[in-house]
Amino acid sequence: MSIAKTATSTQNHEADNRLRQLVGYNMKRAYHEIQTELTAALKPLKLKVGSFSALAAIADCPGLKQSALAETLAIEQANLVALIDQLERRGLIKRERARTDRRAYALFATADGRQLCQRADIICRELEARFLADIPHSDIDQLITCIQSIEQRIKANMGTVK
Amino acid sequence: MSIAKTATSTQNHEADNRLRQLVGYNMKRAYHEIQTELTAALKPLKLKVGSFSALAAIADCPGLKQSALAETLAIEQANLVALIDQLERRGLIKRERARTDRRAYALFATADGRQLCQRADIICRELEARFLADIPHSDIDQLITCIQSIEQRIKANMGTVK
DNA sequence: GAAAAATACTTATTTAATATAACTATTATA
DNA sequence: TATAATAGTTATATTAAATAAGTATTTTTC
């Protein structure tokens, strides 16, 4: 008599064994955890992952235009507007009409914006340092390189093919 | 005269240099690409990333209960209901009242469900194989291990602290 | 130089994933 | 037996992300 491999007998543990072999599934799960922690950590600054990303890019690239920012962060221009609006309302950035192109806005972080960005950046780094503790720097660099190369490969190879 | 480091002079490229040093940011960007491709690849099977995950877990763990599935996939029970409903309506899985606990449902994949799961699984693997080509298997294993350990570290260390 | 096309941003709307809260039925606990 | 906890459901809210259409301006084309 064959014993069915039921949930009870397998203790239901590791029902996602198959999925765990996929890079995508693991990345989704890990990022979800990171995102949850990061969102909580940035809350005191009234920043979210998205608004911090935008602020950091603007602070690091004064005069950046909205369209370029959207491209950099891979978000739709349309979705950027509210984000930028909020940052501007809080006095963290300002919009200036681009001199060469009156359609466009050049974005600049204010002193307040740069300062808050710096604080947020430290929070992010410290958060990551906490859960990356014990992992050698070289491994982390390698991890980042690997993840970036996956992103690049998909953007380059996919879509073009089938 | 100091030349301001404006977007024009920096070509706006790499405004996310700072963010690129963060594991989380890179993971978000990479996963977004993966998810887009995977969603498209599964579309012919009328499966999404979420429904495939649920189907695979059920197929691999016959008799799994909904609550256990939700825990495994780290999604809310409430959000699982519609997912399971759809899979059941399509005849890919069936719900059976657990004999020992009439509150609970034991979930089983049907023959159709197992077959579709198999096809979807192949699609996922082939997709990943395409963008992981050139990366040695050992590196991929290491990558997955690293990502999983990050997930585990966060779940273990965070929340408990501060 | 004028018409047409493209670009930058905005607005409004939709979709999808996720989170939360309250409810019923059943089981476990005190 | 009363109480609390669990499994599933329903309804709702929040959020991120995608889409489509509109205005102003610039670029291209004839």
GROMACS .gro file of C-alpha atoms (C1' of nucleotides) in nm:
model
  384
    1MET     CA    1   0.000   0.000   0.000
    2SER     CA    2   0.149   0.326  -0.113
    3ILE     CA    3   0.141   0.609   0.133
    4ALA     CA    4   0.019   0.928  -0.027
    5LYS     CA    5   0.257   1.216   0.015
    6THR     CA    6   0.003   1.436   0.179
    7ALA     CA    7   0.050   1.766   0.351
    8THR     CA    8   0.022   1.598   0.684
    9SER     CA    9   0.296   1.351   0.613
   10THR     CA   10   0.522   1.614   0.459
   11GLN     CA   11   0.441   1.862   0.733
   12ASN     CA   12   0.355   2.107   0.452
   13HIS     CA   13   0.699   2.254   0.507
   14GLU     CA   14   0.883   2.361   0.198
   15ALA     CA   15   0.590   2.340  -0.034
   16ASP     CA   16   0.779   2.597  -0.236
   17ASN     CA   17   1.086   2.381  -0.290
   18ARG     CA   18   1.033   2.389  -0.662
   19LEU     CA   19   0.985   2.764  -0.667
   20ARG     CA   20   1.293   2.812  -0.455
   21GLN     CA   21   1.502   2.694  -0.748
   22LEU     CA   22   1.398   3.000  -0.943
   23VAL     CA   23   1.599   3.316  -0.910
   24GLY     CA   24   1.291   3.527  -0.966
   25TYR     CA   25   1.094   3.373  -0.683
   26ASN     CA   26   1.378   3.414  -0.438
   27MET     CA   27   1.431   3.770  -0.546
   28LYS     CA   28   1.066   3.852  -0.502
   29ARG     CA   29   1.061   3.708  -0.154
   30ALA     CA   30   1.383   3.876  -0.047
   31TYR     CA   31   1.289   4.210  -0.190
   32HIS     CA   32   0.956   4.199  -0.019
   33GLU     CA   33   1.133   4.167   0.315
   34ILE     CA   34   1.377   4.442   0.234
   35GLN     CA   35   1.102   4.670   0.118
   36THR     CA   36   0.900   4.616   0.433
   37GLU     CA   37   1.193   4.700   0.658
   38LEU     CA   38   1.305   4.993   0.450
   39THR     CA   39   0.959   5.142   0.436
   40ALA     CA   40   0.938   5.126   0.813
   41ALA     CA   41   1.286   5.269   0.856
   42LEU     CA   42   1.215   5.565   0.628
   43LYS     CA   43   0.877   5.639   0.779
   44PRO     CA   44   1.011   5.880   1.044
   45LEU     CA   45   1.150   6.089   0.759
   46LYS     CA   46   0.815   6.073   0.583
   47LEU     CA   47   0.983   5.919   0.285
   48LYS     CA   48   0.893   5.604   0.100
   49VAL     CA   49   1.120   5.391  -0.110
   50GLY     CA   50   1.003   5.569  -0.422
   51SER     CA   51   1.030   5.922  -0.291
   52PHE     CA   52   1.373   5.853  -0.146
   53SER     CA   53   1.491   5.718  -0.479
   54ALA     CA   54   1.370   6.026  -0.659
   55LEU     CA   55   1.518   6.260  -0.402
   56ALA     CA   56   1.854   6.086  -0.411
   57ALA     CA   57   1.873   6.097  -0.788
   58ILE     CA   58   1.785   6.466  -0.793
   59ALA     CA   59   2.030   6.548  -0.517
   60ASP     CA   60   2.305   6.364  -0.699
   61CYS     CA   61   2.226   6.508  -1.036
   62PRO     CA   62   2.127   6.874  -1.006
   63GLY     CA   63   1.927   6.997  -1.300
   64LEU     CA   64   1.799   6.652  -1.385
   65LYS     CA   65   1.483   6.671  -1.591
   66GLN     CA   66   1.171   6.482  -1.499
   67SER     CA   67   1.179   6.272  -1.811
   68ALA     CA   68   1.539   6.174  -1.742
   69LEU     CA   69   1.452   6.092  -1.385
   70ALA     CA   70   1.165   5.872  -1.493
   71GLU     CA   71   1.396   5.692  -1.731
   72THR     CA   72   1.665   5.650  -1.467
   73LEU     CA   73   1.426   5.506  -1.212
   74ALA     CA   74   1.230   5.312  -1.471
   75ILE     CA   75   0.899   5.458  -1.371
   76GLU     CA   76   0.640   5.626  -1.587
   77GLN     CA   77   0.658   6.001  -1.618
   78ALA     CA   78   0.294   6.013  -1.525
   79ASN     CA   79   0.360   5.839  -1.197
   80LEU     CA   80   0.649   6.067  -1.121
   81VAL     CA   81   0.441   6.382  -1.115
   82ALA     CA   82   0.273   6.322  -0.781
   83LEU     CA   83   0.603   6.210  -0.632
   84ILE     CA   84   0.777   6.527  -0.744
   85ASP     CA   85   0.482   6.737  -0.636
   86GLN     CA   86   0.511   6.605  -0.283
   87LEU     CA   87   0.884   6.655  -0.262
   88GLU     CA   88   0.841   7.006  -0.389
   89ARG     CA   89   0.558   7.085  -0.150
   90ARG     CA   90   0.781   6.975   0.135
   91GLY     CA   91   1.051   7.209   0.014
   92LEU     CA   92   1.294   6.926  -0.052
   93ILE     CA   93   1.333   6.999  -0.420
   94LYS     CA   94   1.240   7.273  -0.660
   95ARG     CA   95   1.138   7.279  -1.021
   96GLU     CA   96   1.293   7.531  -1.255
   97ARG     CA   97   1.200   7.570  -1.614
   98ALA     CA   98   1.490   7.452  -1.825
   99ARG     CA   99   1.641   7.752  -2.001
  100THR     CA  100   1.692   7.569  -2.326
  101ASP     CA  101   1.356   7.397  -2.326
  102ARG     CA  102   1.059   7.562  -2.169
  103ARG     CA  103   0.860   7.241  -2.174
  104ALA     CA  104   1.098   7.076  -1.934
  105TYR     CA  105   1.165   7.119  -1.566
  106ALA     CA  106   1.512   7.103  -1.425
  107LEU     CA  107   1.502   6.957  -1.078
  108PHE     CA  108   1.719   7.066  -0.789
  109ALA     CA  109   1.738   6.951  -0.432
  110THR     CA  110   1.719   7.226  -0.173
  111ALA     CA  111   1.954   7.239   0.125
  112ASP     CA  112   1.679   7.073   0.328
  113GLY     CA  113   1.637   6.814   0.059
  114ARG     CA  114   2.004   6.731   0.047
  115GLN     CA  115   2.016   6.704   0.422
  116LEU     CA  116   1.715   6.476   0.443
  117CYS     CA  117   1.852   6.269   0.159
  118GLN     CA  118   2.174   6.226   0.347
  119ARG     CA  119   1.989   6.110   0.656
  120ALA     CA  120   1.779   5.869   0.454
  121ASP     CA  121   2.084   5.737   0.278
  122ILE     CA  122   2.246   5.660   0.609
  123ILE     CA  123   1.934   5.482   0.726
  124CYS     CA  124   1.932   5.268   0.415
  125ARG     CA  125   2.298   5.182   0.443
  126GLU     CA  126   2.274   5.098   0.808
  127LEU     CA  127   1.970   4.883   0.745
  128GLU     CA  128   2.146   4.691   0.474
  129ALA     CA  129   2.460   4.667   0.682
  130ARG     CA  130   2.255   4.499   0.950
  131PHE     CA  131   2.122   4.223   0.734
  132LEU     CA  132   2.436   4.193   0.528
  133ALA     CA  133   2.654   4.166   0.834
  134ASP     CA  134   2.883   3.864   0.819
  135ILE     CA  135   2.875   3.867   0.441
  136PRO     CA  136   3.215   3.979   0.311
  137HIS     CA  137   3.222   4.302   0.117
  138SER     CA  138   3.360   4.126  -0.184
  139ASP     CA  139   3.065   3.889  -0.183
  140ILE     CA  140   2.822   4.176  -0.162
  141ASP     CA  141   2.990   4.351  -0.451
  142GLN     CA  142   2.970   4.030  -0.645
  143LEU     CA  143   2.604   3.990  -0.553
  144ILE     CA  144   2.525   4.339  -0.674
  145THR     CA  145   2.719   4.289  -0.992
  146CYS     CA  146   2.537   3.965  -1.055
  147ILE     CA  147   2.195   4.115  -0.995
  148GLN     CA  148   2.277   4.408  -1.219
  149SER     CA  149   2.398   4.181  -1.493
  150ILE     CA  150   2.073   3.986  -1.476
  151GLU     CA  151   1.878   4.308  -1.512
  152GLN     CA  152   2.092   4.409  -1.807
  153ARG     CA  153   2.067   4.072  -1.975
  154ILE     CA  154   1.691   4.077  -1.960
  155LYS     CA  155   1.667   4.428  -2.095
  156ALA     CA  156   1.910   4.342  -2.373
  157ASN     CA  157   1.809   3.991  -2.470
  158MET     CA  158   1.442   3.971  -2.395
  159GLY     CA  159   1.181   4.147  -2.595
  160THR     CA  160   1.416   4.124  -2.891
  161VAL     CA  161   1.372   3.750  -2.886
  162LYS     CA  162   1.025   3.603  -2.902
  163MET     CA  163   3.463   7.999  -1.231
  164SER     CA  164   3.332   7.672  -1.106
  165ILE     CA  165   3.123   7.476  -1.347
  166ALA     CA  166   2.810   7.348  -1.183
  167LYS     CA  167   2.767   6.976  -1.218
  168THR     CA  168   2.433   7.006  -1.388
  169ALA     CA  169   2.235   6.740  -1.560
  170THR     CA  170   2.350   6.871  -1.892
  171SER     CA  171   2.714   6.840  -1.806
  172THR     CA  172   2.670   6.500  -1.648
  173GLN     CA  173   2.444   6.386  -1.927
  174ASN     CA  174   2.199   6.283  -1.651
  175HIS     CA  175   2.334   5.933  -1.694
  176GLU     CA  176   2.372   5.735  -1.378
  177ALA     CA  177   2.175   5.965  -1.158
  178ASP     CA  178   2.111   5.652  -0.957
  179ASN     CA  179   2.475   5.580  -0.885
  180ARG     CA  180   2.417   5.618  -0.517
  181LEU     CA  181   2.111   5.394  -0.522
  182ARG     CA  182   2.299   5.136  -0.722
  183GLN     CA  183   2.514   5.070  -0.420
  184LEU     CA  184   2.212   4.938  -0.235
  185VAL     CA  185   2.122   4.573  -0.267
  186GLY     CA  186   1.756   4.653  -0.228
  187TYR     CA  187   1.744   4.897  -0.516
  188ASN     CA  188   1.920   4.659  -0.749
  189MET     CA  189   1.695   4.377  -0.646
  190LYS     CA  190   1.385   4.582  -0.706
  191ARG     CA  191   1.501   4.680  -1.052
  192ALA     CA  192   1.606   4.330  -1.149
  193TYR     CA  193   1.294   4.168  -1.015
  194HIS     CA  194   1.079   4.414  -1.202
  195GLU     CA  195   1.240   4.302  -1.526
  196ILE     CA  196   1.206   3.937  -1.440
  197GLN     CA  197   0.846   3.980  -1.340
  198THR     CA  198   0.759   4.157  -1.664
  199GLU     CA  199   0.910   3.882  -1.875
  200LEU     CA  200   0.766   3.603  -1.668
  201THR     CA  201   0.419   3.751  -1.670
  202ALA     CA  202   0.433   3.770  -2.049
  203ALA     CA  203   0.569   3.418  -2.078
  204LEU     CA  204   0.295   3.271  -1.859
  205LYS     CA  205   0.016   3.462  -2.025
  206PRO     CA  206  -0.055   3.192  -2.288
  207LEU     CA  207  -0.124   2.954  -2.000
  208LYS     CA  208  -0.351   3.210  -1.839
  209LEU     CA  209  -0.136   3.203  -1.531
  210LYS     CA  210   0.024   3.489  -1.346
  211VAL     CA  211   0.325   3.475  -1.123
  212GLY     CA  212   0.101   3.444  -0.819
  213SER     CA  213  -0.131   3.179  -0.954
  214PHE     CA  214   0.161   2.974  -1.082
  215SER     CA  215   0.326   2.989  -0.742
  216ALA     CA  216   0.012   2.868  -0.572
  217LEU     CA  217  -0.046   2.594  -0.826
  218ALA     CA  218   0.311   2.471  -0.799
  219ALA     CA  219   0.300   2.458  -0.420
  220ILE     CA  220  -0.028   2.269  -0.426
  221ALA     CA  221   0.092   2.028  -0.692
  222ASP     CA  222   0.408   1.959  -0.494
  223CYS     CA  223   0.233   1.926  -0.163
  224PRO     CA  224  -0.098   1.744  -0.202
  225GLY     CA  225  -0.336   1.812   0.081
  226LEU     CA  226  -0.179   2.145   0.165
  227LYS     CA  227  -0.418   2.365   0.356
  228GLN     CA  228  -0.492   2.721   0.254
  229SER     CA  229  -0.346   2.866   0.568
  230ALA     CA  230  -0.025   2.671   0.518
  231LEU     CA  231  -0.010   2.782   0.157
  232ALA     CA  232  -0.053   3.143   0.256
  233GLU     CA  233   0.227   3.105   0.504
  234THR     CA  234   0.453   2.932   0.254
  235LEU     CA  235   0.403   3.197  -0.009
  236ALA     CA  236   0.398   3.480   0.242
  237ILE     CA  237   0.069   3.616   0.123
  238GLU     CA  238  -0.237   3.693   0.327
  239GLN     CA  239  -0.501   3.422   0.355
  240ALA     CA  240  -0.754   3.676   0.247
  241ASN     CA  241  -0.571   3.739  -0.076
  242LEU     CA  242  -0.535   3.372  -0.143
  243VAL     CA  243  -0.905   3.307  -0.163
  244ALA     CA  244  -0.960   3.464  -0.503
  245LEU     CA  245  -0.648   3.297  -0.635
  246ILE     CA  246  -0.762   2.954  -0.521
  247ASP     CA  247  -1.113   3.022  -0.645
  248GLN     CA  248  -0.981   3.084  -0.993
  249LEU     CA  249  -0.760   2.779  -1.000
  250GLU     CA  250  -1.050   2.570  -0.879
  251ARG     CA  251  -1.292   2.716  -1.131
  252ARG     CA  252  -1.047   2.625  -1.404
  253GLY     CA  253  -1.036   2.271  -1.276
  254LEU     CA  254  -0.668   2.290  -1.196
  255ILE     CA  255  -0.709   2.219  -0.827
  256LYS     CA  256  -0.982   2.102  -0.596
  257ARG     CA  257  -1.072   2.181  -0.239
  258GLU     CA  258  -1.157   1.902   0.000
  259ARG     CA  259  -1.267   1.950   0.355
  260ALA     CA  260  -0.991   1.827   0.582
  261ARG     CA  261  -1.113   1.517   0.761
  262THR     CA  262  -0.958   1.612   1.092
  263ASP     CA  263  -1.065   1.976   1.078
  264ARG     CA  264  -1.382   2.072   0.906
  265ARG     CA  265  -1.287   2.436   0.903
  266ALA     CA  266  -0.992   2.373   0.677
  267TYR     CA  267  -0.961   2.287   0.312
  268ALA     CA  268  -0.704   2.043   0.184
  269LEU     CA  269  -0.589   2.142  -0.161
  270PHE     CA  270  -0.507   1.903  -0.441
  271ALA     CA  271  -0.397   1.961  -0.796
  272THR     CA  272  -0.597   1.778  -1.060
  273ALA     CA  273  -0.433   1.594  -1.346
  274ASP     CA  274  -0.493   1.903  -1.559
  275GLY     CA  275  -0.345   2.118  -1.288
  276ARG     CA  276  -0.034   1.909  -1.259
  277GLN     CA  277   0.011   1.911  -1.632
  278LEU     CA  278  -0.031   2.286  -1.664
  279CYS     CA  279   0.202   2.334  -1.371
  280GLN     CA  280   0.462   2.127  -1.545
  281ARG     CA  281   0.433   2.335  -1.859
  282ALA     CA  282   0.454   2.658  -1.663
  283ASP     CA  283   0.752   2.531  -1.473
  284ILE     CA  284   0.936   2.459  -1.796
  285ILE     CA  285   0.854   2.805  -1.923
  286CYS     CA  286   0.996   2.962  -1.608
  287ARG     CA  287   1.309   2.755  -1.620
  288GLU     CA  288   1.370   2.824  -1.984
  289LEU     CA  289   1.314   3.192  -1.931
  290GLU     CA  290   1.563   3.203  -1.649
  291ALA     CA  291   1.806   2.989  -1.843
  292ARG     CA  292   1.797   3.246  -2.118
  293PHE     CA  293   1.895   3.539  -1.903
  294LEU     CA  294   2.126   3.338  -1.683
  295ALA     CA  295   2.309   3.193  -1.980
  296ASP     CA  296   2.684   3.238  -1.950
  297ILE     CA  297   2.660   3.247  -1.573
  298PRO     CA  298   2.807   2.925  -1.431
  299HIS     CA  299   2.570   2.701  -1.242
  300SER     CA  300   2.781   2.729  -0.933
  301ASP     CA  301   2.747   3.106  -0.942
  302ILE     CA  302   2.374   3.082  -0.979
  303ASP     CA  303   2.351   2.846  -0.685
  304GLN     CA  304   2.562   3.086  -0.486
  305LEU     CA  305   2.343   3.376  -0.592
  306ILE     CA  306   2.028   3.196  -0.482
  307THR     CA  307   2.186   3.095  -0.155
  308CYS     CA  308   2.292   3.452  -0.094
  309ILE     CA  309   1.951   3.595  -0.171
  310GLN     CA  310   1.785   3.338   0.051
  311SER     CA  311   2.020   3.412   0.335
  312ILE     CA  312   1.939   3.781   0.306
  313GLU     CA  313   1.570   3.700   0.329
  314GLN     CA  314   1.630   3.481   0.630
  315ARG     CA  315   1.848   3.735   0.803
  316ILE     CA  316   1.587   4.003   0.772
  317LYS     CA  317   1.310   3.781   0.900
  318ALA     CA  318   1.529   3.670   1.188
  319ASN     CA  319   1.707   3.988   1.289
  320MET     CA  320   1.473   4.264   1.195
  321GLY     CA  321   1.157   4.334   1.379
  322THR     CA  322   1.319   4.180   1.684
  323VAL     CA  323   1.561   4.467   1.693
  324LYS     CA  324   1.429   4.822   1.713
  325DG     C1'  325   0.840   7.959  -4.270
  326DA     C1'  326   0.426   7.682  -4.190
  327DA     C1'  327   0.244   7.221  -4.111
  328DA     C1'  328   0.332   6.797  -3.892
  329DA     C1'  329   0.558   6.520  -3.574
  330DA     C1'  330   0.784   6.456  -3.153
  331DT     C1'  331   0.878   6.575  -2.673
  332DA     C1'  332   0.788   6.724  -2.167
  333DC     C1'  333   0.479   6.734  -1.849
  334DT     C1'  334   0.010   6.686  -1.664
  335DT     C1'  335  -0.442   6.479  -1.557
  336DA     C1'  336  -0.746   6.117  -1.505
  337DT     C1'  337  -0.836   5.644  -1.494
  338DT     C1'  338  -0.741   5.161  -1.448
  339DT     C1'  339  -0.523   4.753  -1.303
  340DA     C1'  340  -0.296   4.463  -0.979
  341DA     C1'  341  -0.077   4.337  -0.555
  342DT     C1'  342  -0.101   4.377  -0.089
  343DA     C1'  343  -0.287   4.494   0.365
  344DT     C1'  344  -0.662   4.530   0.712
  345DA     C1'  345  -1.078   4.451   0.952
  346DA     C1'  346  -1.480   4.215   1.046
  347DC     C1'  347  -1.761   3.801   0.995
  348DT     C1'  348  -1.902   3.270   1.017
  349DA     C1'  349  -1.801   2.811   1.127
  350DT     C1'  350  -1.538   2.504   1.368
  351DT     C1'  351  -1.202   2.349   1.697
  352DA     C1'  352  -0.923   2.390   2.113
  353DT     C1'  353  -0.867   2.565   2.577
  354DA     C1'  354  -0.980   2.708   3.049
  355DT     C1'  355  -1.980   2.498   2.922
  356DA     C1'  356  -1.786   2.948   2.831
  357DT     C1'  357  -1.388   3.150   2.608
  358DA     C1'  358  -1.045   3.187   2.305
  359DA     C1'  359  -0.816   3.058   1.891
  360DT     C1'  360  -0.810   2.900   1.412
  361DA     C1'  361  -0.962   2.842   0.895
  362DG     C1'  362  -1.166   3.043   0.563
  363DT     C1'  363  -1.439   3.423   0.361
  364DT     C1'  364  -1.595   3.891   0.240
  365DA     C1'  365  -1.538   4.358   0.187
  366DT     C1'  366  -1.254   4.745   0.175
  367DA     C1'  367  -0.841   5.032   0.159
  368DT     C1'  368  -0.390   5.128   0.020
  369DT     C1'  369  -0.025   5.131  -0.296
  370DA     C1'  370   0.248   5.080  -0.703
  371DA     C1'  371   0.228   5.068  -1.170
  372DA     C1'  372   0.030   5.108  -1.640
  373DT     C1'  373  -0.250   5.352  -1.994
  374DA     C1'  374  -0.460   5.704  -2.247
  375DA     C1'  375  -0.554   6.158  -2.361
  376DG     C1'  376  -0.461   6.659  -2.327
  377DT     C1'  377  -0.160   7.112  -2.333
  378DA     C1'  378   0.247   7.355  -2.429
  379DT     C1'  379   0.665   7.371  -2.655
  380DT     C1'  380   1.019   7.226  -2.959
  381DT     C1'  381   1.194   6.986  -3.362
  382DT     C1'  382   1.144   6.812  -3.810
  383DT     C1'  383   0.994   6.822  -4.269
  384DC     C1'  384   0.829   6.996  -4.677
   0.00000   0.00000   0.00000
